[in-house]
Amino acid sequence: MLARPGHATLLRLLSVRRLIEVCLGSFRLGWTARLVPIMVLLAGWELAARLIGSRLFPPASTVMAALRHEAVSGSLAHNLGITLARVACAFTVAMVLGTALGVAMGRWRWVDRALDSLVTGLLNLPALVGIVLIYVWFGLSEATAIASVALNKLPSTAVTVREGARALDQGLIDMAHSFRMGRGAVLRHVVLPQLYPYLFGAARSGLALIWKIVLVAELLGRSDGVGFQIQVYFQLFDVTGILAYTLAFIVVVQVIEWLVLQPLERRANQWR
Amino acid sequence: MAGAAAVGAAGQPVAVMLDVNVAQKQVAARNGPRTVIADLRFTLERDEIVALVGPSGCGKTTLLRVIGGLDTHFDGRIAWADGVTPRIGTVFQEPRLLPWRTVRQNIALVHPPDPAAAEALLELLGLAPYGDLYPPALSLGMARRAAIARAFAVQPALLLLDEPFVSLDPAMAEQGRTVLATAWRTRQCAALLVTHDLAEAMSLADRILLLSAGPARVVREIVVPEGSRRRGIAEGARVAAAFT
């Protein structure tokens, strides 16, 4: 007697769920679910800009046209390409050195003690100060631009990876030693898999940070790249140009997230 | 009883593979260093299975770490026959399989000298259907079995077993012991088995060393009667009862 109403409710709930599932079926195809909000955003932007009708807030279609123009002239590819190359270099330097530093600080207490305040200091150094000082001391060049950006990301990578290195499972490392696994094998099969979550965290936040700081470094000391272009448009008060480059930039970052970071992360987490 | 039957290393020096002499081993504790092993001596012969039995926390695990070379900070000497550390296979208290590698990959990673034999071992221990699973998908009993397979896969001259069946229910533990005995029959090697369960020790070992609690030292030696060796836990418990 008591079980029956409960059973019926459960069935009804199940069928409602089923209905929602069928309705949302198309959304379950990941790409649709991702693209719809973007479309809505673009449409809202277009509508709002047309209603306001100001030169300082151009509609989406105008920005797209500007983007097409830049793409056809080849300057979009050039500027995006050079910025992308700088991001890649700074990212690689910051990740490799930051990871090495983080592992050393996490594993050896004396390294941690010696470098802790330095890393905390660097972590809190405003990006602008680091860039300006490196430019002043070492000159305006590609290398100093990349170094100044990497310097901004390095301490946060080190701090994140240090947490991972502290949390390493000593039992598994002992196991590896007892079976006389070589250094390389221990690193590859025992240590790195434990650090992956921390490395992905550092990579994701690092990419976001480096994108932003590379533009500042370009604005201050380079004569090409997205940062330089935005400075030019700023001086001309050309909001359309600024938005066109911003848009291109956002698309590239999203594509990297979808095509590189997420598949890599999925592969690393396969065993879970 | 035990004294008379004690295996005299001096009498047959050829058969001795390991001579353990730990004068003192300290570990860091909250209130200064604590001595966990003091004046502990014994020898192990080739293909001999010796169980180290003592209360929890008496330093048995530390002793295995010292013998396995994972801990080198102690006073004393671990002397191997020929002066060379032989190939050692270790089964830790927790299975310690790499969770991001399948059972097969876990075994391949310890470089078994004969991969085909390692595969046969999976078959022998009933692990073949689970070889491509990741360890988190295994039950504790299965994971323990995989850890035993891994230790045997290196074709060790000495097996170090640290409470390999602790926290398994009695049926699973007995199954584990059967698996171990089966593997042993096909691949002879010496073994040091740490356990707090005298019946388990009786059912698996040739000789038993009873250790005192903190600091650990050998207080008694029991040779398991030839006819009662590896006859299952019931026989082990019967023999154990006779000795206590």
Coordinates of C-alpha atoms in Angstrom, one line a residue, chain A residues 10-266:
Chain A
L10 CA 9.0 7.6 -9.4
L11 CA 7.7 6.5 -12.7
R12 CA 6.2 10.0 -13.4
L13 CA 9.5 11.6 -12.5
L14 CA 11.4 9.2 -14.8
S15 CA 9.0 10.0 -17.7
V16 CA 9.5 13.8 -17.1
R17 CA 13.2 13.3 -17.1
R18 CA 12.9 11.3 -20.3
L19 CA 10.9 14.1 -21.9
I20 CA 13.5 16.7 -21.0
E21 CA 16.2 14.4 -22.3
V22 CA 14.4 14.0 -25.6
C23 CA 13.9 17.8 -25.9
L24 CA 17.5 18.5 -25.1
G25 CA 18.7 15.7 -27.3
S26 CA 20.3 18.1 -29.8
F27 CA 22.0 20.1 -27.0
R28 CA 23.8 16.9 -25.9
L29 CA 25.8 17.1 -29.0
G30 CA 28.6 19.1 -27.4
W31 CA 29.2 21.6 -30.2
T32 CA 25.6 22.7 -30.4
A33 CA 25.5 23.3 -26.7
R34 CA 28.6 25.4 -27.0
L35 CA 27.7 27.4 -30.1
V36 CA 24.1 28.4 -29.1
P37 CA 25.1 30.8 -26.3
I38 CA 27.7 32.4 -28.5
M39 CA 25.1 33.0 -31.3
V40 CA 22.7 34.5 -28.8
L41 CA 25.5 36.8 -27.5
L42 CA 26.4 37.9 -31.1
A43 CA 22.8 38.6 -31.9
G44 CA 22.3 40.6 -28.7
W45 CA 25.4 42.6 -29.4
E46 CA 24.3 43.4 -33.0
L47 CA 20.8 44.5 -31.9
A48 CA 22.1 46.7 -29.0
A49 CA 24.8 48.3 -31.1
R50 CA 22.2 49.2 -33.9
L51 CA 19.9 50.7 -31.3
I52 CA 22.6 52.8 -29.7
G53 CA 24.2 53.7 -33.0
S54 CA 27.5 55.1 -31.7
R55 CA 30.9 55.0 -33.5
L56 CA 32.4 53.8 -30.1
F57 CA 30.1 50.7 -30.0
P58 CA 30.0 49.2 -33.5
P59 CA 27.7 46.3 -34.2
A60 CA 29.0 42.7 -34.6
S61 CA 28.6 42.8 -38.4
T62 CA 30.8 45.9 -38.8
V63 CA 33.5 44.2 -36.6
M64 CA 33.2 41.1 -38.7
A65 CA 33.7 43.1 -41.8
A66 CA 36.8 44.8 -40.3
L67 CA 38.0 41.3 -39.3
R68 CA 37.6 40.1 -42.9
H69 CA 39.4 43.1 -44.3
E70 CA 42.3 42.5 -41.9
A71 CA 42.4 38.9 -42.8
V72 CA 42.4 39.6 -46.5
S73 CA 45.2 42.1 -46.2
G74 CA 47.3 39.5 -44.4
S75 CA 48.0 41.8 -41.4
L76 CA 45.7 39.7 -39.1
A77 CA 47.6 36.5 -39.8
H78 CA 51.0 38.3 -39.4
N79 CA 50.1 40.0 -36.1
L80 CA 48.2 37.1 -34.7
G81 CA 51.0 34.7 -35.8
I82 CA 53.8 36.7 -34.2
T83 CA 51.8 37.1 -30.9
L84 CA 51.0 33.4 -30.9
A85 CA 54.7 32.6 -31.4
R86 CA 55.6 34.9 -28.4
V87 CA 52.9 33.3 -26.3
A88 CA 54.2 29.8 -27.2
C89 CA 57.8 30.7 -26.3
A90 CA 57.0 32.5 -23.1
F91 CA 54.6 29.7 -22.1
T92 CA 57.1 27.0 -22.7
V93 CA 59.9 28.8 -20.8
A94 CA 57.6 29.5 -17.9
M95 CA 56.2 26.0 -17.7
V96 CA 59.5 24.2 -18.0
L97 CA 61.4 26.4 -15.6
G98 CA 58.4 26.8 -13.3
T99 CA 57.8 23.0 -13.1
A100 CA 61.5 22.3 -12.4
L101 CA 61.5 25.0 -9.7
G102 CA 58.2 23.7 -8.2
V103 CA 59.3 20.1 -8.1
A104 CA 62.7 21.1 -6.5
M105 CA 60.9 23.3 -3.9
G106 CA 58.3 20.6 -3.2
R107 CA 60.8 17.8 -2.7
W108 CA 63.7 19.5 -1.0
R109 CA 63.0 21.6 2.0
W110 CA 66.2 23.6 1.9
V111 CA 65.4 24.7 -1.7
D112 CA 61.9 25.7 -0.6
R113 CA 63.3 27.7 2.3
A114 CA 65.9 29.4 0.2
L115 CA 63.6 30.5 -2.6
D116 CA 60.2 30.8 -1.0
S117 CA 60.3 34.6 -0.3
L118 CA 61.8 35.2 -3.7
V119 CA 59.0 33.3 -5.4
T120 CA 56.4 35.0 -3.3
G121 CA 57.9 38.4 -4.2
L122 CA 57.9 37.6 -7.9
L123 CA 54.4 36.3 -7.6
N124 CA 53.2 39.7 -6.3
L125 CA 55.4 41.8 -8.6
P126 CA 53.1 43.8 -11.0
A127 CA 53.5 42.5 -14.5
L128 CA 54.1 46.1 -15.8
V129 CA 57.0 46.7 -13.4
G130 CA 58.7 43.4 -14.5
I131 CA 58.3 44.2 -18.2
V132 CA 59.5 47.9 -17.9
L133 CA 62.5 46.9 -15.8
I134 CA 63.6 44.1 -18.1
Y135 CA 63.2 46.4 -21.2
V136 CA 65.2 49.2 -19.4
W137 CA 68.0 46.9 -18.2
F138 CA 68.3 44.5 -21.1
G139 CA 67.0 46.5 -24.1
L140 CA 64.0 46.2 -26.4
S141 CA 64.3 42.8 -28.2
E142 CA 62.3 39.7 -28.9
A143 CA 64.2 37.8 -26.2
T144 CA 63.6 40.4 -23.5
A145 CA 59.9 40.6 -24.4
I146 CA 59.5 36.8 -24.1
A147 CA 61.7 36.7 -20.9
S148 CA 59.6 39.4 -19.2
V149 CA 56.4 37.6 -20.0
A150 CA 57.8 34.2 -18.8
L151 CA 59.0 35.8 -15.6
N152 CA 55.4 36.8 -14.8
K153 CA 54.1 33.3 -15.2
L154 CA 57.0 31.4 -13.8
P155 CA 56.3 31.9 -10.0
S156 CA 52.7 30.9 -10.2
T157 CA 53.6 27.7 -12.1
A158 CA 56.3 27.0 -9.5
V159 CA 53.8 27.5 -6.6
T160 CA 51.1 25.3 -8.2
V161 CA 53.6 22.5 -9.1
R162 CA 55.1 22.7 -5.6
E163 CA 51.8 21.7 -4.1
G164 CA 51.7 18.7 -6.4
A165 CA 55.3 17.7 -5.6
R166 CA 54.5 17.9 -1.9
A167 CA 51.5 15.6 -2.4
L168 CA 53.5 13.0 -4.2
D169 CA 52.8 9.5 -3.0
Q170 CA 56.1 8.3 -1.3
G171 CA 54.8 4.7 -1.2
L172 CA 54.7 4.6 -5.0
I173 CA 58.2 6.1 -5.3
D174 CA 59.5 3.5 -2.8
M175 CA 57.8 0.8 -4.8
A176 CA 59.6 2.1 -7.9
H177 CA 62.9 2.1 -6.1
S178 CA 62.4 -1.4 -4.7
F179 CA 61.9 -2.7 -8.2
R180 CA 64.9 -0.7 -9.3
M181 CA 63.1 1.4 -11.9
G182 CA 65.4 3.9 -13.6
R183 CA 65.2 7.7 -13.0
G184 CA 63.6 8.3 -16.3
A185 CA 61.0 5.6 -15.8
V186 CA 60.2 6.9 -12.3
L187 CA 59.7 10.4 -13.7
R188 CA 57.6 9.3 -16.6
H189 CA 55.4 6.6 -15.0
V190 CA 55.3 7.5 -11.3
V191 CA 56.0 11.2 -10.8
L192 CA 54.5 13.0 -13.8
P193 CA 51.1 11.2 -13.7
Q194 CA 50.7 12.5 -10.2
L195 CA 51.6 16.0 -11.3
Y196 CA 49.3 16.1 -14.3
P197 CA 46.3 17.7 -12.5
Y198 CA 48.6 20.4 -11.2
L199 CA 50.4 20.9 -14.6
F200 CA 47.0 21.2 -16.4
G201 CA 45.9 23.7 -13.8
A202 CA 49.1 25.7 -14.2
A203 CA 48.9 25.5 -18.0
R204 CA 45.3 26.7 -18.2
S205 CA 45.7 29.6 -15.9
G206 CA 49.1 30.2 -17.4
L207 CA 47.9 30.5 -20.9
A208 CA 45.2 33.0 -19.8
L209 CA 47.8 35.1 -18.0
I210 CA 50.4 35.0 -20.7
W211 CA 47.9 36.1 -23.4
K212 CA 47.2 39.2 -21.4
I213 CA 50.7 40.0 -20.5
V214 CA 52.1 39.4 -24.0
L215 CA 49.9 42.2 -25.3
V216 CA 51.3 44.6 -22.6
A217 CA 54.9 43.6 -23.6
E218 CA 54.0 44.2 -27.2
L219 CA 52.4 47.5 -26.5
L220 CA 55.4 48.7 -24.7
G221 CA 58.3 47.4 -26.7
R222 CA 57.4 45.7 -30.0
S223 CA 56.4 47.1 -33.4
D224 CA 54.1 44.2 -34.4
G225 CA 51.7 41.8 -32.8
V226 CA 48.1 42.1 -31.5
G227 CA 49.2 44.3 -28.6
F228 CA 50.9 46.7 -31.0
Q229 CA 47.9 46.8 -33.3
I230 CA 45.5 47.6 -30.4
Q231 CA 47.8 50.4 -29.3
V232 CA 47.5 51.9 -32.9
Y233 CA 43.7 51.5 -32.9
F234 CA 43.6 53.1 -29.4
Q235 CA 45.5 56.2 -30.7
L236 CA 43.0 56.4 -33.6
F237 CA 40.0 55.7 -31.3
D238 CA 39.1 52.9 -33.7
V239 CA 36.9 50.7 -31.5
T240 CA 36.0 48.5 -34.5
G241 CA 39.7 47.6 -35.0
I242 CA 40.2 46.9 -31.3
L243 CA 37.1 44.6 -31.2
A244 CA 38.1 42.9 -34.4
Y245 CA 41.5 41.9 -33.0
T246 CA 40.0 41.0 -29.6
L247 CA 37.5 38.7 -31.3
A248 CA 40.2 37.0 -33.4
F249 CA 42.2 36.5 -30.3
I250 CA 39.3 35.0 -28.3
V251 CA 38.6 32.6 -31.1
V252 CA 42.2 31.4 -31.2
V253 CA 42.3 30.9 -27.4
Q254 CA 39.1 28.9 -27.5
V255 CA 40.4 26.7 -30.4
I256 CA 43.5 26.0 -28.4
E257 CA 41.5 25.0 -25.4
W258 CA 39.2 22.7 -27.4
L259 CA 41.8 21.2 -29.7
V260 CA 44.8 21.0 -27.5
L261 CA 44.2 21.3 -23.7
Q262 CA 41.0 19.4 -23.4
P263 CA 42.0 16.3 -25.5
L264 CA 45.3 16.2 -23.6
E265 CA 43.6 16.3 -20.3
R266 CA 41.1 13.6 -21.4

